[in-house]
mmCIF file of C-alpha atoms in Angstrom:
data_model
loop_
_atom_site.group_PDB
_atom_site.id
_atom_site.type_symbol
_atom_site.label_atom_id
_atom_site.label_comp_id
_atom_site.label_asym_id
_atom_site.label_seq_id
_atom_site.Cartn_x
_atom_site.Cartn_y
_atom_site.Cartn_z
ATOM 1 C CA TRP A 1 0.582 -20.887 -3.654
ATOM 2 C CA VAL A 2 -1.632 -17.833 -3.230
ATOM 3 C CA ASP A 3 0.773 -16.269 -0.730
ATOM 4 C CA SER A 4 3.929 -17.005 -2.698
ATOM 5 C CA GLN A 5 2.729 -16.677 -6.307
ATOM 6 C CA ILE A 6 -0.471 -14.613 -6.467
ATOM 7 C CA HIS A 7 -0.096 -11.992 -3.724
ATOM 8 C CA PRO A 8 3.268 -10.671 -4.991
ATOM 9 C CA LEU A 9 1.813 -10.137 -8.468
ATOM 10 C CA VAL A 10 -1.346 -8.507 -7.156
ATOM 11 C CA ALA A 11 0.809 -6.259 -4.972
ATOM 12 C CA LYS A 12 2.814 -5.119 -7.985
ATOM 13 C CA CYS A 13 -0.429 -4.187 -9.742
ATOM 14 C CA VAL A 14 -1.977 -2.164 -6.914
ATOM 15 C CA VAL A 15 0.784 -1.067 -4.520
ATOM 16 C CA ARG A 16 0.799 2.567 -5.658
ATOM 17 C CA ASP A 17 -2.994 2.783 -5.431
ATOM 18 C CA ILE A 18 -2.945 1.455 -1.871
ATOM 19 C CA LEU A 19 -0.963 4.534 -0.880
ATOM 20 C CA ASP A 20 -3.959 6.706 -1.803
ATOM 21 C CA VAL A 21 -6.471 4.805 0.337
ATOM 22 C CA ILE A 22 -4.554 4.259 3.564
ATOM 23 C CA ASP A 23 -4.428 6.660 6.491
ATOM 24 C CA PRO A 24 -2.280 9.685 5.601
ATOM 25 C CA ASN A 25 -0.231 9.101 8.763
ATOM 26 C CA ASP A 26 0.835 5.694 7.419
ATOM 27 C CA ARG A 27 1.833 6.780 3.925
ATOM 28 C CA GLY A 28 5.472 7.604 4.654
ATOM 29 C CA TYR A 29 6.130 4.235 6.265
ATOM 30 C CA PHE A 30 4.150 2.403 3.592
ATOM 31 C CA ARG A 31 6.082 4.026 0.752
ATOM 32 C CA ARG A 32 9.493 3.489 2.378
ATOM 33 C CA SER A 33 8.867 -0.134 3.328
ATOM 34 C CA ARG A 34 7.377 -1.144 -0.036
ATOM 35 C CA GLU A 35 10.027 0.649 -2.057
ATOM 36 C CA GLU A 36 12.681 -1.090 0.029
ATOM 37 C CA ARG A 37 10.979 -4.456 -0.478
ATOM 38 C CA PHE A 38 10.657 -4.061 -4.250
ATOM 39 C CA GLY A 39 13.874 -2.113 -4.805
ATOM 40 C CA MET A 40 12.199 0.685 -6.769
ATOM 41 C CA SER A 41 9.667 3.483 -6.401
ATOM 42 C CA LEU A 42 5.959 2.687 -6.209
ATOM 43 C CA GLU A 43 5.501 4.498 -9.499
ATOM 44 C CA GLU A 44 8.148 2.335 -11.165
ATOM 45 C CA ILE A 45 6.505 -0.815 -9.810
ATOM 46 C CA VAL A 46 3.091 -0.038 -11.295
ATOM 47 C CA ALA A 47 4.519 1.307 -14.554
ATOM 48 C CA SER A 48 4.737 -2.311 -15.713
ATOM 49 C CA ARG A 49 1.440 -3.506 -14.270
ATOM 50 C CA GLU A 50 0.022 -4.481 -17.661
ATOM 51 C CA GLU A 51 2.930 -6.908 -17.990
ATOM 52 C CA THR A 52 2.394 -8.013 -14.404
ATOM 53 C CA ARG A 53 -1.298 -8.638 -15.148
ATOM 54 C CA ASN A 54 -0.241 -10.862 -18.051
ATOM 55 C CA LEU A 55 2.061 -12.794 -15.731
ATOM 56 C CA LEU A 56 -0.778 -13.091 -13.213
ATOM 57 C CA LYS A 57 -3.013 -14.431 -15.973
ATOM 58 C CA ARG A 58 -0.477 -17.169 -16.720
ATOM 59 C CA THR A 59 0.010 -17.903 -13.028
ATOM 60 C CA LEU A 60 -3.750 -18.323 -12.566
ATOM 61 C CA PHE A 61 -3.875 -20.987 -15.302
ATOM 62 C CA PRO A 62 -4.635 -23.840 -12.838
ATOM 63 C CA VAL A 63 -7.554 -21.858 -11.420
ATOM 64 C CA ARG A 64 -8.901 -21.212 -14.894
ATOM 65 C CA LYS A 65 -8.694 -24.906 -15.796
ATOM 66 C CA VAL A 66 -10.685 -25.958 -12.719
ATOM 67 C CA LEU A 67 -13.289 -23.263 -13.394
ATOM 68 C CA GLU A 68 -13.821 -24.614 -16.898
ATOM 69 C CA LEU A 69 -15.278 -27.713 -15.227
ATOM 70 C CA ASN A 70 -16.865 -26.352 -12.046
ATOM 71 C CA PRO A 71 -18.507 -23.136 -10.865
ATOM 72 C CA PHE A 72 -16.100 -22.998 -7.915
ATOM 73 C CA LEU A 73 -12.639 -24.323 -7.146
ATOM 74 C CA GLY A 74 -14.314 -26.525 -4.549
ATOM 75 C CA GLY A 75 -16.746 -27.949 -7.104
ATOM 76 C CA THR A 76 -20.381 -26.912 -6.778
ATOM 77 C CA GLN A 77 -19.754 -24.814 -3.664
ATOM 78 C CA ALA A 78 -17.076 -22.377 -2.615
ATOM 79 C CA SER A 79 -14.319 -23.902 -0.485
ATOM 80 C CA PHE A 80 -11.179 -22.748 1.298
ATOM 81 C CA ALA A 81 -9.384 -22.677 -2.069
ATOM 82 C CA ASP A 82 -11.994 -20.275 -3.462
ATOM 83 C CA TYR A 83 -11.760 -17.944 -0.488
ATOM 84 C CA SER A 84 -7.977 -18.016 -0.547
ATOM 85 C CA VAL A 85 -7.786 -16.866 -4.174
ATOM 86 C CA PHE A 86 -10.770 -14.552 -3.755
ATOM 87 C CA GLY A 87 -9.045 -12.780 -0.875
ATOM 88 C CA ALA A 88 -6.363 -11.591 -3.287
ATOM 89 C CA MET A 89 -9.056 -10.454 -5.717
ATOM 90 C CA MET A 90 -10.868 -8.511 -2.993
ATOM 91 C CA TRP A 91 -7.655 -6.881 -1.846
ATOM 92 C CA ALA A 92 -7.146 -5.525 -5.354
ATOM 93 C CA ARG A 93 -10.816 -4.614 -5.780
ATOM 94 C CA ILE A 94 -11.077 -2.461 -2.676
ATOM 95 C CA THR A 95 -7.734 -0.691 -3.041
ATOM 96 C CA SER A 96 -7.438 0.016 -6.757
ATOM 97 C CA SER A 97 -9.455 0.852 -9.842
ATOM 98 C CA PHE A 98 -7.026 -1.278 -11.878
ATOM 99 C CA ASP A 99 -8.728 -4.571 -12.720
ATOM 100 C CA ILE A 100 -6.217 -7.376 -12.270
ATOM 101 C CA LEU A 101 -8.349 -9.626 -14.497
ATOM 102 C CA GLU A 102 -9.336 -9.228 -18.108
ATOM 103 C CA GLU A 103 -13.040 -8.776 -18.822
ATOM 104 C CA HIS A 104 -13.555 -12.062 -20.684
ATOM 105 C CA ASP A 105 -11.432 -14.229 -18.414
ATOM 106 C CA PRO A 106 -13.423 -17.147 -16.908
ATOM 107 C CA ILE A 107 -11.958 -16.131 -13.561
ATOM 108 C CA THR A 108 -13.844 -12.834 -13.875
ATOM 109 C CA ASP A 109 -17.138 -14.756 -13.970
ATOM 110 C CA TRP A 110 -16.046 -16.780 -10.928
ATOM 111 C CA ARG A 111 -15.141 -13.555 -9.105
ATOM 112 C CA GLU A 112 -18.647 -12.271 -9.809
ATOM 113 C CA ARG A 113 -20.125 -15.472 -8.352
ATOM 114 C CA MET A 114 -17.960 -15.058 -5.270
ATOM 115 C CA LEU A 115 -19.084 -11.436 -4.897
ATOM 116 C CA ASP A 116 -22.712 -12.612 -4.973
ATOM 117 C CA LEU A 117 -22.362 -15.199 -2.199
ATOM 118 C CA TYR A 118 -24.090 -14.496 1.115
ATOM 119 C CA ASP A 119 -26.533 -12.041 -0.440
ATOM 120 C CA GLY A 120 -23.705 -10.099 -2.059
ATOM 121 C CA LEU A 121 -21.850 -9.418 1.173
ATOM 122 C CA ALA A 122 -18.457 -8.962 -0.532
ATOM 123 C CA ARG A 123 -20.011 -6.685 -3.140
ATOM 124 C CA LYS A 124 -21.142 -4.359 -0.337
ATOM 125 C CA GLU A 125 -17.525 -3.597 0.593
ATOM 126 C CA THR A 126 -16.919 -0.239 -1.005
ATOM 127 C CA ALA A 127 -14.179 -0.151 -3.574
ATOM 128 C CA ARG A 128 -11.885 2.671 -2.516
ATOM 129 C CA GLY A 129 -9.634 2.691 -5.534
#
């Protein structure tokens, strides 16, 4: 579900920003391959990222419902499900300044809890975007 539903939406939100943080030698290939995959320029892809964020919000509905009842998807502790979804959140966080979540979304609070795990290890990863 994360690979087939979440990652494509996150990619559409941050793909242009990724270009700015990767090695300059890789930028030509990255642009060509992503534009071929999406059938449009990187700039065209992210031009509709507000709409894509809204679609992501709807797609994350099951996550939001679980988090209304528990601090983590795995219940009282983070589980594989938490790390799977969180991986997509971290990908966006370290490659783009565009926040794929809205400020008052319950998933934002969960993301903050995930960032704090292991003495804030994930928080120490520098956001490059």
